[in-house]
CSV table of C-alpha atoms in Angstrom, one decimal:
chain,number,residue,atom,x,y,z
A,1,MET,CA,23.5,-40.3,3.8
A,2,PRO,CA,23.4,-42.9,1.0
A,3,LEU,CA,20.1,-43.6,-0.7
A,4,PRO,CA,18.5,-47.1,-0.8
A,5,ALA,CA,18.9,-49.0,-4.0
A,6,GLY,CA,16.7,-47.6,-6.8
A,7,ALA,CA,15.7,-44.5,-4.8
A,8,LEU,CA,15.8,-41.1,-6.4
A,9,PRO,CA,16.7,-37.9,-4.6
A,10,ARG,CA,13.9,-35.4,-5.1
A,11,ALA,CA,13.8,-31.7,-5.6
A,12,VAL,CA,10.7,-29.6,-5.4
A,13,ALA,CA,11.0,-26.3,-7.2
A,14,VAL,CA,8.4,-23.6,-6.8
A,15,LEU,CA,7.9,-20.4,-8.7
A,16,SER,CA,6.6,-17.1,-7.6
A,17,PHE,CA,5.6,-14.5,-10.2
A,18,SER,CA,5.3,-10.8,-9.7
A,19,VAL,CA,3.4,-8.8,-12.3
A,20,LEU,CA,4.2,-5.1,-12.8
A,21,LEU,CA,0.8,-4.0,-14.0
A,22,SER,CA,-2.2,-5.1,-16.0
A,23,ALA,CA,-1.3,-7.2,-19.1
A,24,ARG,CA,-1.9,-4.6,-21.8
A,25,GLY,CA,0.2,-4.1,-24.9
A,26,ALA,CA,1.5,-5.6,-28.1
A,27,ALA,CA,3.6,-8.0,-29.9
A,28,GLN,CA,6.6,-7.5,-27.6
A,29,ARG,CA,9.7,-6.1,-29.3
A,30,ARG,CA,13.1,-6.5,-27.7
A,31,PRO,CA,16.1,-4.2,-27.4
A,32,ALA,CA,19.6,-4.6,-28.7
A,33,HIS,CA,21.9,-7.2,-27.1
A,34,SER,CA,19.0,-9.2,-25.8
A,35,TYR,CA,19.3,-12.7,-24.4
A,36,ASN,CA,19.0,-15.7,-26.7
A,37,LEU,CA,15.8,-15.4,-28.7
A,38,LYS,CA,14.8,-19.1,-28.4
A,39,LEU,CA,15.3,-19.1,-24.6
A,40,HIS,CA,14.1,-15.7,-23.6
A,41,HIS,CA,11.8,-14.5,-26.4
A,42,SER,CA,9.9,-17.1,-28.2
A,43,LYS,CA,6.8,-17.9,-26.1
A,44,ALA,CA,6.3,-14.2,-25.6
A,45,LEU,CA,5.6,-14.1,-29.4
A,46,THR,CA,2.7,-16.6,-29.1
A,47,SER,CA,-0.4,-15.7,-31.1
A,48,PRO,CA,-3.3,-15.5,-30.4
A,49,TYR,CA,-2.9,-14.4,-26.8
A,50,PRO,CA,-3.5,-17.3,-24.3
A,51,GLY,CA,-7.2,-18.1,-23.9
A,52,SER,CA,-8.4,-15.5,-26.4
A,53,HIS,CA,-9.0,-15.0,-30.1
A,54,ILE,CA,-7.0,-11.8,-30.2
A,55,GLU,CA,-4.0,-12.1,-32.6
A,56,ARG,CA,-0.8,-10.6,-31.4
A,57,SER,CA,0.7,-7.9,-33.8
A,58,GLN,CA,3.5,-9.5,-35.8
A,59,VAL,CA,6.9,-7.9,-35.6
A,60,PRO,CA,9.4,-8.8,-38.4
A,61,GLU,CA,12.8,-10.0,-37.1
A,62,ASP,CA,14.6,-7.0,-38.6
A,63,LYS,CA,12.4,-4.7,-36.5
A,64,VAL,CA,12.4,-6.5,-33.2
A,65,ASP,CA,15.1,-4.3,-31.8
A,66,TRP,CA,13.6,-1.2,-30.1
A,67,LEU,CA,16.5,0.9,-31.5
A,68,THR,CA,15.2,0.2,-35.0
A,69,GLU,CA,12.9,3.0,-36.2
A,70,TRP,CA,9.4,1.8,-37.1
A,71,LYS,CA,7.0,4.7,-37.5
A,72,ASP,CA,4.1,2.4,-38.5
A,73,TYR,CA,4.3,0.3,-35.3
A,74,ASP,CA,0.7,0.3,-34.0
A,75,PRO,CA,0.2,-2.8,-31.8
A,76,VAL,CA,-3.1,-4.2,-30.8
A,77,GLU,CA,-4.4,-3.4,-27.3
A,78,TYR,CA,-4.9,-6.4,-25.1
A,79,THR,CA,-5.7,-7.1,-21.5
A,80,ALA,CA,-6.1,-10.7,-20.3
A,81,LYS,CA,-9.5,-11.7,-18.9
A,82,SER,CA,-7.8,-12.9,-15.7
A,83,VAL,CA,-6.5,-9.4,-15.1
A,84,LEU,CA,-9.9,-7.7,-16.0
A,85,ALA,CA,-11.5,-10.0,-13.3
A,86,GLY,CA,-9.6,-7.9,-10.7
A,87,PRO,CA,-7.6,-10.4,-8.7
A,88,SER,CA,-5.6,-9.1,-5.7
A,89,TRP,CA,-2.3,-9.4,-7.5
A,90,ALA,CA,-3.3,-7.3,-10.6
A,91,ASP,CA,-3.3,-3.5,-11.0
A,92,PRO,CA,-6.4,-1.5,-12.1
A,93,GLN,CA,-6.4,-0.6,-15.7
A,94,ILE,CA,-3.7,1.9,-16.5
A,95,ASN,CA,-6.2,4.7,-17.5
A,96,ASP,CA,-8.5,4.2,-14.5
A,97,GLU,CA,-9.2,7.4,-12.5
A,98,GLY,CA,-7.1,7.6,-9.4
A,99,PHE,CA,-4.5,5.0,-10.5
A,100,SER,CA,-1.0,6.6,-10.7
A,101,PRO,CA,1.6,3.8,-10.3
A,102,LYS,CA,5.1,4.7,-9.5
A,103,PHE,CA,7.3,2.7,-11.8
A,104,ASN,CA,10.9,1.7,-11.2
A,105,GLU,CA,10.4,1.9,-7.4
A,106,ARG,CA,8.5,0.3,-4.6
A,107,ASP,CA,5.0,1.6,-4.8
A,108,GLY,CA,3.4,1.1,-1.3
A,109,GLU,CA,3.1,-2.7,-1.0
A,110,VAL,CA,3.7,-3.3,-4.7
A,111,GLU,CA,7.3,-3.8,-5.9
A,112,ARG,CA,7.6,-2.1,-9.3
A,113,LYS,CA,11.4,-2.3,-9.6
A,114,SER,CA,12.5,-4.9,-12.2
A,115,LEU,CA,14.9,-7.6,-11.3
A,116,ASN,CA,16.7,-6.8,-14.5
A,117,GLY,CA,17.3,-3.1,-13.8
A,118,LEU,CA,15.5,0.1,-15.0
A,119,TYR,CA,12.9,-0.1,-17.7
A,120,VAL,CA,11.6,2.7,-19.9
A,121,VAL,CA,8.3,4.5,-19.1
A,122,GLU,CA,6.7,5.8,-22.2
A,123,ASN,CA,3.3,7.6,-22.4
A,124,GLY,CA,2.6,6.5,-18.8
A,125,ARG,CA,3.3,2.9,-19.5
A,126,PRO,CA,6.3,0.7,-18.7
A,127,ARG,CA,8.1,-0.7,-21.8
A,128,TRP,CA,10.1,-3.9,-21.7
A,129,LYS,CA,13.8,-3.3,-22.0
A,130,ARG,CA,16.7,-5.5,-21.0
A,131,ASP,CA,20.4,-5.1,-21.1
A,132,GLY,CA,23.0,-7.6,-22.3
A,133,SER,CA,24.1,-9.0,-19.0
A,134,GLY,CA,23.9,-12.7,-18.3
A,135,ASN,CA,26.3,-15.6,-17.6
A,136,LYS,CA,27.1,-18.7,-19.6
A,137,ILE,CA,26.6,-21.7,-17.4
A,138,ALA,CA,28.3,-25.1,-18.1
A,139,HIS,CA,26.1,-28.2,-17.8
A,140,PRO,CA,26.9,-31.4,-16.1
A,141,VAL,CA,27.9,-34.5,-18.1
A,142,SER,CA,25.7,-37.7,-18.1
A,143,GLY,CA,26.2,-40.2,-15.3
A,144,LYS,CA,25.0,-37.9,-12.5
A,145,ASN,CA,22.1,-38.7,-10.1
A,146,ILE,CA,18.6,-38.3,-11.5
A,147,LEU,CA,16.5,-35.8,-9.6
A,148,GLN,CA,12.7,-35.7,-9.6
A,149,PHE,CA,10.4,-32.7,-9.2
A,150,VAL,CA,6.7,-32.2,-8.5
A,151,ALA,CA,5.0,-31.2,-11.8
A,152,ILE,CA,1.5,-29.9,-12.3
A,153,LYS,CA,-0.5,-29.9,-15.5
A,154,ARG,CA,-2.1,-26.4,-15.9
A,155,ARG,CA,-5.8,-26.2,-16.4
A,156,ASP,CA,-5.6,-23.1,-18.6
A,157,CYS,CA,-3.3,-24.4,-21.3
A,158,GLY,CA,-2.8,-28.1,-20.6
A,159,GLU,CA,1.0,-27.7,-20.3
A,160,TRP,CA,3.2,-29.2,-17.6
A,161,ALA,CA,4.7,-26.7,-15.2
A,162,ILE,CA,6.4,-26.1,-11.9
A,163,PRO,CA,3.9,-25.2,-9.2
A,164,GLY,CA,3.7,-21.4,-8.6
A,165,GLY,CA,1.6,-18.3,-8.7
A,166,MET,CA,1.3,-14.6,-8.2
A,167,VAL,CA,2.7,-12.7,-5.2
A,168,ASP,CA,-0.1,-10.7,-3.5
A,169,PRO,CA,0.7,-7.1,-2.6
A,170,GLY,CA,2.7,-7.0,0.7
A,171,GLU,CA,3.2,-10.8,0.7
A,172,LYS,CA,6.6,-12.3,1.3
A,173,ILE,CA,7.8,-14.5,-1.5
A,174,THR,CA,8.5,-17.4,0.9
A,175,ALA,CA,4.8,-17.3,1.9
A,176,THR,CA,3.7,-17.3,-1.7
A,177,LEU,CA,5.9,-20.3,-2.4
A,178,LYS,CA,4.5,-22.4,0.4
A,179,ARG,CA,0.9,-21.3,-0.3
A,180,GLU,CA,0.9,-22.0,-4.0
A,181,PHE,CA,2.6,-25.4,-3.5
A,182,GLU,CA,-0.1,-26.4,-0.9
A,183,GLU,CA,-2.9,-25.2,-3.2
A,184,GLU,CA,-1.8,-26.7,-6.5
A,185,ALA,CA,0.1,-29.8,-5.5
A,186,LEU,CA,-1.7,-30.8,-2.3
A,187,ASN,CA,-5.2,-29.4,-2.9
A,188,SER,CA,-5.2,-27.6,0.5
A,189,LEU,CA,-8.2,-25.4,-0.4
A,190,GLN,CA,-10.4,-28.5,-0.2
A,191,LYS,CA,-8.9,-29.9,3.0
A,192,SER,CA,-10.5,-29.9,6.4
A,193,PRO,CA,-8.8,-27.9,9.2
A,194,GLU,CA,-7.4,-31.1,10.7
A,195,GLU,CA,-5.9,-32.2,7.3
A,196,LYS,CA,-4.5,-28.7,6.7
A,197,ALA,CA,-2.8,-28.8,10.1
A,198,LYS,CA,-1.2,-32.2,9.3
A,199,LEU,CA,0.1,-30.9,6.0
A,200,GLU,CA,1.5,-27.8,7.6
A,201,LYS,CA,3.4,-29.9,10.1
A,202,GLN,CA,4.8,-32.1,7.3
A,203,LEU,CA,5.9,-29.1,5.2
A,204,GLN,CA,7.4,-27.1,8.0
A,205,LYS,CA,10.7,-28.9,7.8
A,206,LEU,CA,11.0,-28.6,4.1
A,207,PHE,CA,10.1,-24.9,3.8
A,208,SER,CA,12.1,-23.8,6.8
A,209,GLN,CA,15.4,-25.1,5.4
A,210,GLU,CA,17.8,-23.0,3.5
A,211,HIS,CA,16.6,-22.8,-0.1
A,212,LEU,CA,18.4,-22.3,-3.5
A,213,VAL,CA,17.4,-19.2,-5.5
A,214,VAL,CA,17.8,-20.6,-9.1
A,215,TYR,CA,16.8,-17.6,-11.1
A,216,ARG,CA,15.5,-14.0,-10.7
A,217,GLY,CA,14.3,-11.8,-13.5
A,218,TYR,CA,12.4,-11.7,-16.8
A,219,VAL,CA,10.8,-14.9,-18.2
A,220,ASP,CA,9.7,-15.8,-21.6
A,221,ASP,CA,5.9,-16.1,-21.2
A,222,PRO,CA,3.0,-16.2,-23.7
A,223,ARG,CA,1.2,-13.5,-21.7
A,224,ASN,CA,4.0,-11.0,-22.1
A,225,THR,CA,3.4,-7.7,-23.9
A,226,ASP,CA,5.4,-4.6,-24.6
A,227,ASN,CA,4.0,-2.9,-21.5
A,228,ALA,CA,3.5,-5.8,-19.1
A,229,TRP,CA,5.8,-8.8,-18.6
A,230,MET,CA,6.4,-11.6,-16.2
A,231,GLU,CA,9.3,-11.6,-13.8
A,232,THR,CA,9.9,-14.5,-11.5
A,233,GLU,CA,12.0,-15.8,-8.6
A,234,ALA,CA,12.5,-19.5,-9.1
A,235,VAL,CA,13.4,-21.3,-5.8
A,236,ASN,CA,14.5,-24.9,-5.2
A,237,TYR,CA,13.7,-26.8,-2.0
A,238,HIS,CA,15.6,-30.1,-1.9
A,239,ASP,CA,14.7,-33.3,-0.1
A,240,GLU,CA,17.8,-35.4,-0.4
A,241,THR,CA,16.5,-38.5,1.5
A,242,GLY,CA,12.8,-38.3,0.6
A,243,GLU,CA,11.9,-38.2,4.3
A,244,THR,CA,9.5,-35.3,3.8
A,245,MET,CA,8.3,-35.5,0.2
A,246,ASP,CA,7.7,-39.3,0.1
A,247,ASN,CA,5.0,-38.9,2.8
A,248,LEU,CA,3.1,-36.0,1.2
A,249,PRO,CA,-0.2,-36.9,-0.4
A,250,LEU,CA,0.0,-35.3,-3.8
A,251,GLU,CA,-3.4,-34.1,-5.1
A,252,ALA,CA,-4.0,-31.6,-7.8
A,253,GLY,CA,-6.0,-28.5,-6.8
A,254,ASP,CA,-6.7,-24.8,-7.7
A,255,ASP,CA,-5.0,-24.1,-11.1
A,256,ALA,CA,-3.6,-27.6,-11.5
A,257,GLY,CA,-5.5,-30.4,-13.2
A,258,VAL,CA,-2.9,-33.2,-12.6
A,259,VAL,CA,0.1,-33.5,-10.3
A,260,LYS,CA,2.9,-36.0,-10.2
A,261,TRP,CA,6.6,-36.7,-9.7
A,262,VAL,CA,8.7,-36.4,-12.9
A,263,ASP,CA,12.2,-37.4,-13.7
A,264,ILE,CA,14.4,-34.5,-14.7
A,265,SER,CA,16.2,-34.7,-18.1
A,266,GLU,CA,16.6,-32.6,-21.3
A,267,LYS,CA,13.5,-34.3,-22.7
A,268,LEU,CA,11.2,-32.2,-20.5
A,269,GLU,CA,8.8,-29.9,-22.3
A,270,LEU,CA,7.4,-27.5,-19.8
A,271,TYR,CA,5.4,-24.2,-19.7
A,272,ALA,CA,7.1,-20.9,-20.5
A,273,SER,CA,10.8,-20.9,-19.2
A,274,HIS,CA,10.3,-23.7,-16.7
A,275,SER,CA,12.5,-26.2,-18.4
A,276,TYR,CA,15.3,-23.7,-18.2
A,277,PHE,CA,14.8,-23.3,-14.4
A,278,ILE,CA,14.8,-27.1,-13.9
A,279,ARG,CA,18.0,-27.3,-16.0
A,280,LEU,CA,19.7,-24.8,-13.6
A,281,VAL,CA,18.7,-26.9,-10.6
A,282,THR,CA,20.5,-29.9,-12.1
A,283,GLU,CA,23.6,-27.8,-12.5
A,284,GLU,CA,23.5,-26.4,-9.0
A,285,ARG,CA,22.8,-29.9,-7.6
A,286,GLY,CA,25.4,-31.7,-9.8
A,287,ALA,CA,22.6,-33.9,-11.2
A,288,HIS,CA,21.8,-35.5,-14.5
A,289,TRP,CA,20.4,-33.4,-17.4
A,290,SER,CA,21.8,-34.5,-20.7
A,291,GLU,CA,23.0,-37.7,-22.3
A,292,HIS,CA,25.4,-35.5,-24.4
A,293,PRO,CA,28.5,-34.5,-22.4
A,294,GLY,CA,29.8,-31.0,-22.7
A,295,SER,CA,26.5,-29.3,-23.5
A,296,GLU,CA,26.3,-25.7,-22.4
A,297,CYS,CA,23.5,-23.3,-21.5
A,298,HIS,CA,23.8,-20.1,-23.6
A,299,GLU,CA,21.9,-17.0,-22.5
């Protein structure tokens, strides 16, 4: 169906994160044949750790590869305050009595298998390790339709991001996607039962449609350590006509300080790897990303 003059087709992309265990570890080294450092391993080198005064141990570039021998490597211990608070999505501390996680497999209601394959378990802790797989993806040339997406401004760091959050043990990812979008972009936690019911009815059509899985696996995130890292499933729900999304009352809530529609282009500067996920959406939808034809996305 053609859009009215001046209208923009809209895409809402929602992230769901699944953490393997408490965020405890070091400067985060990477193995041989890793993905592009700028894309996959730059924000994971952030220091100090987010929301703290703890400096991340510095790793020289020539010793980043785990295959490089470094006997003096003695990284600082760190666990985020948000993990120490004991939320439902976080594990107990790794040394807590009675806590014996089963790594590289499903552990009760907690999925500890990595989307990127097996990882090393050393001294009872998982250690980030990735292989050299990955595809090069060609990007569309300019002149394509401009998409918009719902962006939130995170309260914790002030950066713009895609709405999303942690998957609770036993929770289906589709349920996480819908819940987090409602909480962060529609402020559902502060709505009356009647208002919530109205929102549910409006969102039912959008979230019941076939969605596009944009990315699954490791993400470059400032909270990453050697022993705990973020993996995500980035999903795109698309509203071509605006019939659903135009009538939603956007209102920031929960972890979001601001929420708004944003035009998608290469000028976006978003939290962690979110710009990369948005870029993949434009590829899949055949939409505009860059003013420079022939640009490619290298992993």
